[in-house]
Coordinates of C-alpha atoms in Angstrom, one line a residue:
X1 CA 35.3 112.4 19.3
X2 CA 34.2 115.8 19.2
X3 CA 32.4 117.9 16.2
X4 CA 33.3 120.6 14.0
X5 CA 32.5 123.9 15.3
X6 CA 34.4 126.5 13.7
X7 CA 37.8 127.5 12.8
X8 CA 39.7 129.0 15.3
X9 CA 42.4 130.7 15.6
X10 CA 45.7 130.8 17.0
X11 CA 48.5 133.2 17.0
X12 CA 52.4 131.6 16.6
X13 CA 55.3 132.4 18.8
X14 CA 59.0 132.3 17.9
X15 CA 62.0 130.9 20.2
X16 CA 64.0 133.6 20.0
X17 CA 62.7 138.1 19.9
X18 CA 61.2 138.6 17.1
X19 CA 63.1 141.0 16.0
X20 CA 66.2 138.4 15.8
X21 CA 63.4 136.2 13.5
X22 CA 64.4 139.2 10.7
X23 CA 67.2 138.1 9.5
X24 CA 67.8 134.6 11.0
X25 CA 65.6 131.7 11.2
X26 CA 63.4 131.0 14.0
X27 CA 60.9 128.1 14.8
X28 CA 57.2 129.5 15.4
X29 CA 55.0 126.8 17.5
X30 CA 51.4 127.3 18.8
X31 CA 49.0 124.4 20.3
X32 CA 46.8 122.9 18.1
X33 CA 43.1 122.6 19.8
X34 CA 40.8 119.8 19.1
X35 CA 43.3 117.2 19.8
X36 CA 41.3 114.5 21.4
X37 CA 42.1 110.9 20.5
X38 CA 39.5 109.9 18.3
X39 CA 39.4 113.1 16.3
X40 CA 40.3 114.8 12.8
X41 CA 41.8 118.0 12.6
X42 CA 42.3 120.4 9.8
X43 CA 44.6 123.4 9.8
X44 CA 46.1 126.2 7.5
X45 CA 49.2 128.9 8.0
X46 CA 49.1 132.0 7.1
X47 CA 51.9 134.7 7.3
X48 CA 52.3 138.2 6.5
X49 CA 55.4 140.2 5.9
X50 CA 56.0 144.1 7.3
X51 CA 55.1 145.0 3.5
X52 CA 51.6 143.2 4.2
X53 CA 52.5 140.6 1.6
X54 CA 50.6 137.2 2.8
X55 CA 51.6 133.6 2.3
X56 CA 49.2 131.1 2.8
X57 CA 49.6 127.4 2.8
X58 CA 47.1 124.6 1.7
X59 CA 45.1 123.0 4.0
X60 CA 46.3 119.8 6.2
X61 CA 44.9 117.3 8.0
X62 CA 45.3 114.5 10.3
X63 CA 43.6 111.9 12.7
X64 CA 43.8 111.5 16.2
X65 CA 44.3 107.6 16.8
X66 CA 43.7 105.7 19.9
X67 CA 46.6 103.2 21.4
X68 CA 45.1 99.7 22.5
X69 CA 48.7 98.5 24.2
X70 CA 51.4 100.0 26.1
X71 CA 54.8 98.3 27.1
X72 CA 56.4 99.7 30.1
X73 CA 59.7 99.6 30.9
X74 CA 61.1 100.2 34.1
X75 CA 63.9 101.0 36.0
X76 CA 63.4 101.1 39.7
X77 CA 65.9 102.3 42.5
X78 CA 69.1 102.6 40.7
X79 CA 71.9 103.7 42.8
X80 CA 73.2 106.9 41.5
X81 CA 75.5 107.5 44.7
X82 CA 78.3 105.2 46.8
X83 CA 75.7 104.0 49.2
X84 CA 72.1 103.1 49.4
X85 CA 69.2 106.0 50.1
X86 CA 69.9 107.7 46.6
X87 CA 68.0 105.7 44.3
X88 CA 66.0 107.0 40.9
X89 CA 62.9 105.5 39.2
X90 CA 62.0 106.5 35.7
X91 CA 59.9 104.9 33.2
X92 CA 59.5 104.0 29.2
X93 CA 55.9 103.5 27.6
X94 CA 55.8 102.6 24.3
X95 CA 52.5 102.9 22.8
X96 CA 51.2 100.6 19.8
X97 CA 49.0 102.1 16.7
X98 CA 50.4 105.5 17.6
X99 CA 54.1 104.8 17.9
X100 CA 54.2 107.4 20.7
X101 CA 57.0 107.1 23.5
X102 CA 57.0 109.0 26.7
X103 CA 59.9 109.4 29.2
X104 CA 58.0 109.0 32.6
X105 CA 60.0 110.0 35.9
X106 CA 59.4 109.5 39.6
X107 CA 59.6 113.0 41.3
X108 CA 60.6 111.4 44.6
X109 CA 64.3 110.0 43.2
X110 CA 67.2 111.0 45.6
X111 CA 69.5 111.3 43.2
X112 CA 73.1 111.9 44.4
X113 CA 75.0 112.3 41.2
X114 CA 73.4 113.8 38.3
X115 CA 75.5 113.8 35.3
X116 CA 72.9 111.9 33.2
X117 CA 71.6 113.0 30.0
X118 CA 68.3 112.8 28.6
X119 CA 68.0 112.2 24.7
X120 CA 67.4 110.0 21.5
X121 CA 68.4 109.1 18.2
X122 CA 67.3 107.0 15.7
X123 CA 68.5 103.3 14.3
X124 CA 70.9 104.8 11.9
X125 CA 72.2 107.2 14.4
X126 CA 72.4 109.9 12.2
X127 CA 69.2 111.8 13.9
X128 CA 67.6 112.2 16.7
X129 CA 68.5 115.0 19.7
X130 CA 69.2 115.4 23.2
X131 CA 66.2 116.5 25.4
X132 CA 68.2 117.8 28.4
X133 CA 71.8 117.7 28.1
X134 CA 74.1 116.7 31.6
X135 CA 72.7 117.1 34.7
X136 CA 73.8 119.7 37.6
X137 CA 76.3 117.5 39.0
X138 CA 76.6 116.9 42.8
X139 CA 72.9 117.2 43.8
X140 CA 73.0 115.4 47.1
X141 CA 69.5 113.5 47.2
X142 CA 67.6 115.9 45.5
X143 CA 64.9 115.0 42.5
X144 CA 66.4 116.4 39.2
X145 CA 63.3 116.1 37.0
X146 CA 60.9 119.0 36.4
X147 CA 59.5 117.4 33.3
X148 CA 57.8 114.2 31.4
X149 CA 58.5 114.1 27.7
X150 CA 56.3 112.6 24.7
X151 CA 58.3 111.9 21.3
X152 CA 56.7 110.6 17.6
X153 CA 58.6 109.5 15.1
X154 CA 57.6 109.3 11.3
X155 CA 60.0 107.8 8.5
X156 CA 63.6 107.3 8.9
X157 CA 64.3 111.0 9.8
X158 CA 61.3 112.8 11.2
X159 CA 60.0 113.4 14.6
X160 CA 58.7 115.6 17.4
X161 CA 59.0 116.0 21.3
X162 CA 56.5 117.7 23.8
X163 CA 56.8 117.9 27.1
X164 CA 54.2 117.2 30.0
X165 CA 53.7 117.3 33.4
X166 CA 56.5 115.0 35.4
X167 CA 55.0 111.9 37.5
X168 CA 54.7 108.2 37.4
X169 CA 53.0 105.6 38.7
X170 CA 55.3 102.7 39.5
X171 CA 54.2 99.0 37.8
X172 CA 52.9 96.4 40.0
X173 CA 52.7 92.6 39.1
X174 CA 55.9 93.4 36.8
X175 CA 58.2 90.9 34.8
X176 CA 62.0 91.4 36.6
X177 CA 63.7 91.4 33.7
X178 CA 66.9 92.5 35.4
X179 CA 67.9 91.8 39.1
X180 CA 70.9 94.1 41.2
X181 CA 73.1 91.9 44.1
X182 CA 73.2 92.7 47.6
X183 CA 76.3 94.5 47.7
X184 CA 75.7 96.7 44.5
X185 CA 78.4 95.3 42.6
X186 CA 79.8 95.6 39.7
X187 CA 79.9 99.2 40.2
X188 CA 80.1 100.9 36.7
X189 CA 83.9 101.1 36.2
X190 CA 83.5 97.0 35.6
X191 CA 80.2 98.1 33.2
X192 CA 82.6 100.3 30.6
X193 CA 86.0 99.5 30.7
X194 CA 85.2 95.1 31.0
X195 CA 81.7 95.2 29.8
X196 CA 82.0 91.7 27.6
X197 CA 83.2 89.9 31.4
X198 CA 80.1 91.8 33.3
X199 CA 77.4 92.0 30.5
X200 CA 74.7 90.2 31.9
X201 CA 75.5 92.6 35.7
X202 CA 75.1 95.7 33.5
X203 CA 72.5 94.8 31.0
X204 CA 70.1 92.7 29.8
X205 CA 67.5 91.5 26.6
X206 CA 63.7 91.8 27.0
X207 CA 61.1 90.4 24.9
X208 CA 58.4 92.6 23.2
X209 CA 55.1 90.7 23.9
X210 CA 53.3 88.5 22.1
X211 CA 51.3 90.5 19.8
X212 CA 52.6 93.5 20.5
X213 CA 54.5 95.8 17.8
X214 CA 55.7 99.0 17.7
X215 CA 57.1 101.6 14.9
X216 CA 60.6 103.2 15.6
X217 CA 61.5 106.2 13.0
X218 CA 60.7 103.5 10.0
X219 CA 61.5 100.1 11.4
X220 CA 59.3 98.2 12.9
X221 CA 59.5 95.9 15.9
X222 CA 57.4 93.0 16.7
X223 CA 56.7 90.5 20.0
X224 CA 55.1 87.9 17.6
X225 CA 58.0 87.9 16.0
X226 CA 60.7 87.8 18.4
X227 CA 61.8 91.2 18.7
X228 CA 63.6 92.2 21.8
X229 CA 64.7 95.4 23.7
X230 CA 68.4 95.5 24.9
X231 CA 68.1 97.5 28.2
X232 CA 71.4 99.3 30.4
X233 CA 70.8 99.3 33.8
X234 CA 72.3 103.0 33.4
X235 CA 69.5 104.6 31.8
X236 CA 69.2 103.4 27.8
X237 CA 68.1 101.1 25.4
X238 CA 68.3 99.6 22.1
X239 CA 65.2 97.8 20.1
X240 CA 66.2 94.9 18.0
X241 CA 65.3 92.5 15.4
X242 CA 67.9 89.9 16.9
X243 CA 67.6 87.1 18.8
X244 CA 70.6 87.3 20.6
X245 CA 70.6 87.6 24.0
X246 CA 73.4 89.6 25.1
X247 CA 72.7 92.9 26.1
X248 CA 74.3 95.3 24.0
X249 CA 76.7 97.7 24.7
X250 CA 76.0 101.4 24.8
X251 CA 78.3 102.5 27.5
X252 CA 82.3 103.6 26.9
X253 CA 84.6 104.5 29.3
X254 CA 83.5 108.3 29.0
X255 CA 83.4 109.2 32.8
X256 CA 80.8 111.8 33.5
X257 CA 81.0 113.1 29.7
X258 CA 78.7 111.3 27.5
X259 CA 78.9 112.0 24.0
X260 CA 76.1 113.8 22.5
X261 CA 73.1 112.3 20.4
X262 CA 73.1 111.5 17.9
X263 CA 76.4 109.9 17.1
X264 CA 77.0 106.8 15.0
X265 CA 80.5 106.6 17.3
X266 CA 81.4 103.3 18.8
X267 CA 78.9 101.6 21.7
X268 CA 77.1 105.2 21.6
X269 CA 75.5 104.4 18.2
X270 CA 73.3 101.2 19.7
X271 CA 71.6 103.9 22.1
X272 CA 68.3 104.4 20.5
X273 CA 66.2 105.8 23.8
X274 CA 68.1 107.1 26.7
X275 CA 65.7 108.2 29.6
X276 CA 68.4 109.1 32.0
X277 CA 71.9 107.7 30.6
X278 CA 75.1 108.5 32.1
X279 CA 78.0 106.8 34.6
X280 CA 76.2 107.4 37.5
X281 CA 72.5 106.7 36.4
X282 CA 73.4 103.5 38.4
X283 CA 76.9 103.7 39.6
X284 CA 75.7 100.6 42.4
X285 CA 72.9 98.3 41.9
X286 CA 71.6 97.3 45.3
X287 CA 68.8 94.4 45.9
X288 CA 68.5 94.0 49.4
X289 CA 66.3 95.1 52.3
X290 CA 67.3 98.8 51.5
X291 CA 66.3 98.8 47.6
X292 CA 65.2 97.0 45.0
X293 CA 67.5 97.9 41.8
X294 CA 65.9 96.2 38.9
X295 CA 64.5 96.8 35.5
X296 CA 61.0 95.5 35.1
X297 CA 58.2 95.5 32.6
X298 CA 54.7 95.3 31.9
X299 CA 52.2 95.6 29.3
X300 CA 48.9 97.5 30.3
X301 CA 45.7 98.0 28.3
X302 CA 45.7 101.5 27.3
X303 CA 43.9 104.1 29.3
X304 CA 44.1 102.1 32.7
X305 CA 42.0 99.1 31.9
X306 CA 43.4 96.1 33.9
X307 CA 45.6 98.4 36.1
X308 CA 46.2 97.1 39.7
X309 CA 44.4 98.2 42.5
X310 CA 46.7 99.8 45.1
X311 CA 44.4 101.4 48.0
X312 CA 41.0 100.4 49.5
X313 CA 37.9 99.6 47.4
X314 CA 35.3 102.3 49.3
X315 CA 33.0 102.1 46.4
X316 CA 30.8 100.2 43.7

């Protein structure tokens, strides 16, 4: 962690002119320095009207803290075309003591279709929002994502999203938790209108890890004690305190227009995370010389201790 120097400081900037801020609301950000993990910051606001009256606010602080665990969940080479070649790789982390989540994605995905949105909401379905709403359409094997994204939550209603850059690494010496067929099949027609016949095709449960445990806007899940994620091979997922094992459903017969989050409407309201959800996030599931579609998972010691080796050793 790093010492206390001096305050410094930082001008805020609105998302919209700032004349428009006059007379409507705006949202002022700026970036924090001192961030490190390991640290404690302290910061004020101050504001200033055109009549050079000044508001100032009391001071607030916070720690940095440090993860020691982080469950990834993976979904690898999901068909989001008629035919092999346009597969997409993206990836959930879920981070223990800080509760962070990131939305990882692989910037070589062919993706064919992209109708998928990109959101979040929380248990209740009442909150949440949607990070990037539907794609661009008919992209023809082109990569889609320009972005990774970093959310926190705190309490049933609070959170915060950041972006950073895009990129992932894909696991090695993964769990399968979810397997395609050789021909693709069930495409996702059979996923939303005759879900209950083709659950375990479309979906499936994975458990959190033994002494793993992770906060969710409030509730919190635990491996230890038998907590599972419910995972749709098209792009979203569910955390639960269940021990069922059938895969929930989060998928209607909506075509390419997904409803927006958050919504407490039926199937739509068991989507808490939703990476890259939509009716062609994985339209075919193909396991076969060609691709690998699966969903797979692995927990990895936090900052890269115990990651796999995947080129030469040239040094000591």
């Amino acid at each position: 962690a790093g010492s206390w120097s001096a305050w410094t400081t930082r001008s805020m900037t609105p998302n919209a002119a700032r004349s428009a801020c006059v007379q409507n609301a705006c949202t002022w950000t700026t970036s924090i320095p001192g961030i490190d993990r390991g640290n404690s910051v302290e910061y004020t606001t101050h504001t200033v009207d055109m009549a050079g009256n000044w508001g100032n606010s009391s001071t607030y602080s916070y720690s940095v803290a440090t993860p020691t665990k982080v469950f990834v969940i993976e979904w690898h080479d999901q068909a989001t075309g008629f035919q092999t070649g346009y597969g997409v790789s993206y990836q959930v982390r879920l981070y223990d003591v800080t509760n962070e989540i990131e939305f990882a994605y692989d910037t070589s995905s062919n993706v064919y279709y992209d109708y998928q949105y990109i959101g979040f909401q929380n248990p209740a379905a009442n909150v949440g929002t949607m990070l990037r709403g539907q794609g661009a359409g008919y992209i023809m094997g082109q990569n889609p994502f320009t972005t990774n994204y970093r959310i926190a939550t705190d309490g049933a209603s609070t959170y915060g999203v950041e972006n950073y850059a895009v990129g992932m690494n894909e696991l090695f010496n993964y769990n399968e938790e979810f397997t395609g067929s050789s021909n693709g099949n069930p495409y996702t027609f059979y996923c939303s209108y005759y879900y209950s016949q083709y659950r375990n095709d479309c979906g499936t449960t994975i458990d959190l890890p033994t002494d793993f445990e992770f906060e969710y806007f409030g509730s919190t899940f635990n491996g230890t004690a038998g907590h599972k994620i419910h995972a749709l091979r098209h792009g979203s997922m569910q955390f639960s305190t269940s021990s069922s094992n059938n895969a929930a459903q989060m998928m209607g017969n909506w075509g390419t227009i997904m409803p927006s989050l958050p919504s407490s409407a039926a199937y739509i309201r068991n989507v808490d995370l939703a990476p890259f959800w939509g009716y062609y996030a994985s339209y075919y599931c193909y396991y076969n010389s060609a691709e690998e579609c699966s969903i797979r998972s692995k927990l990895i010691p936090f900052d890269g201790a115990g990651l796999d080796v995947t080129s030469d050793i040239t040094q000591l």
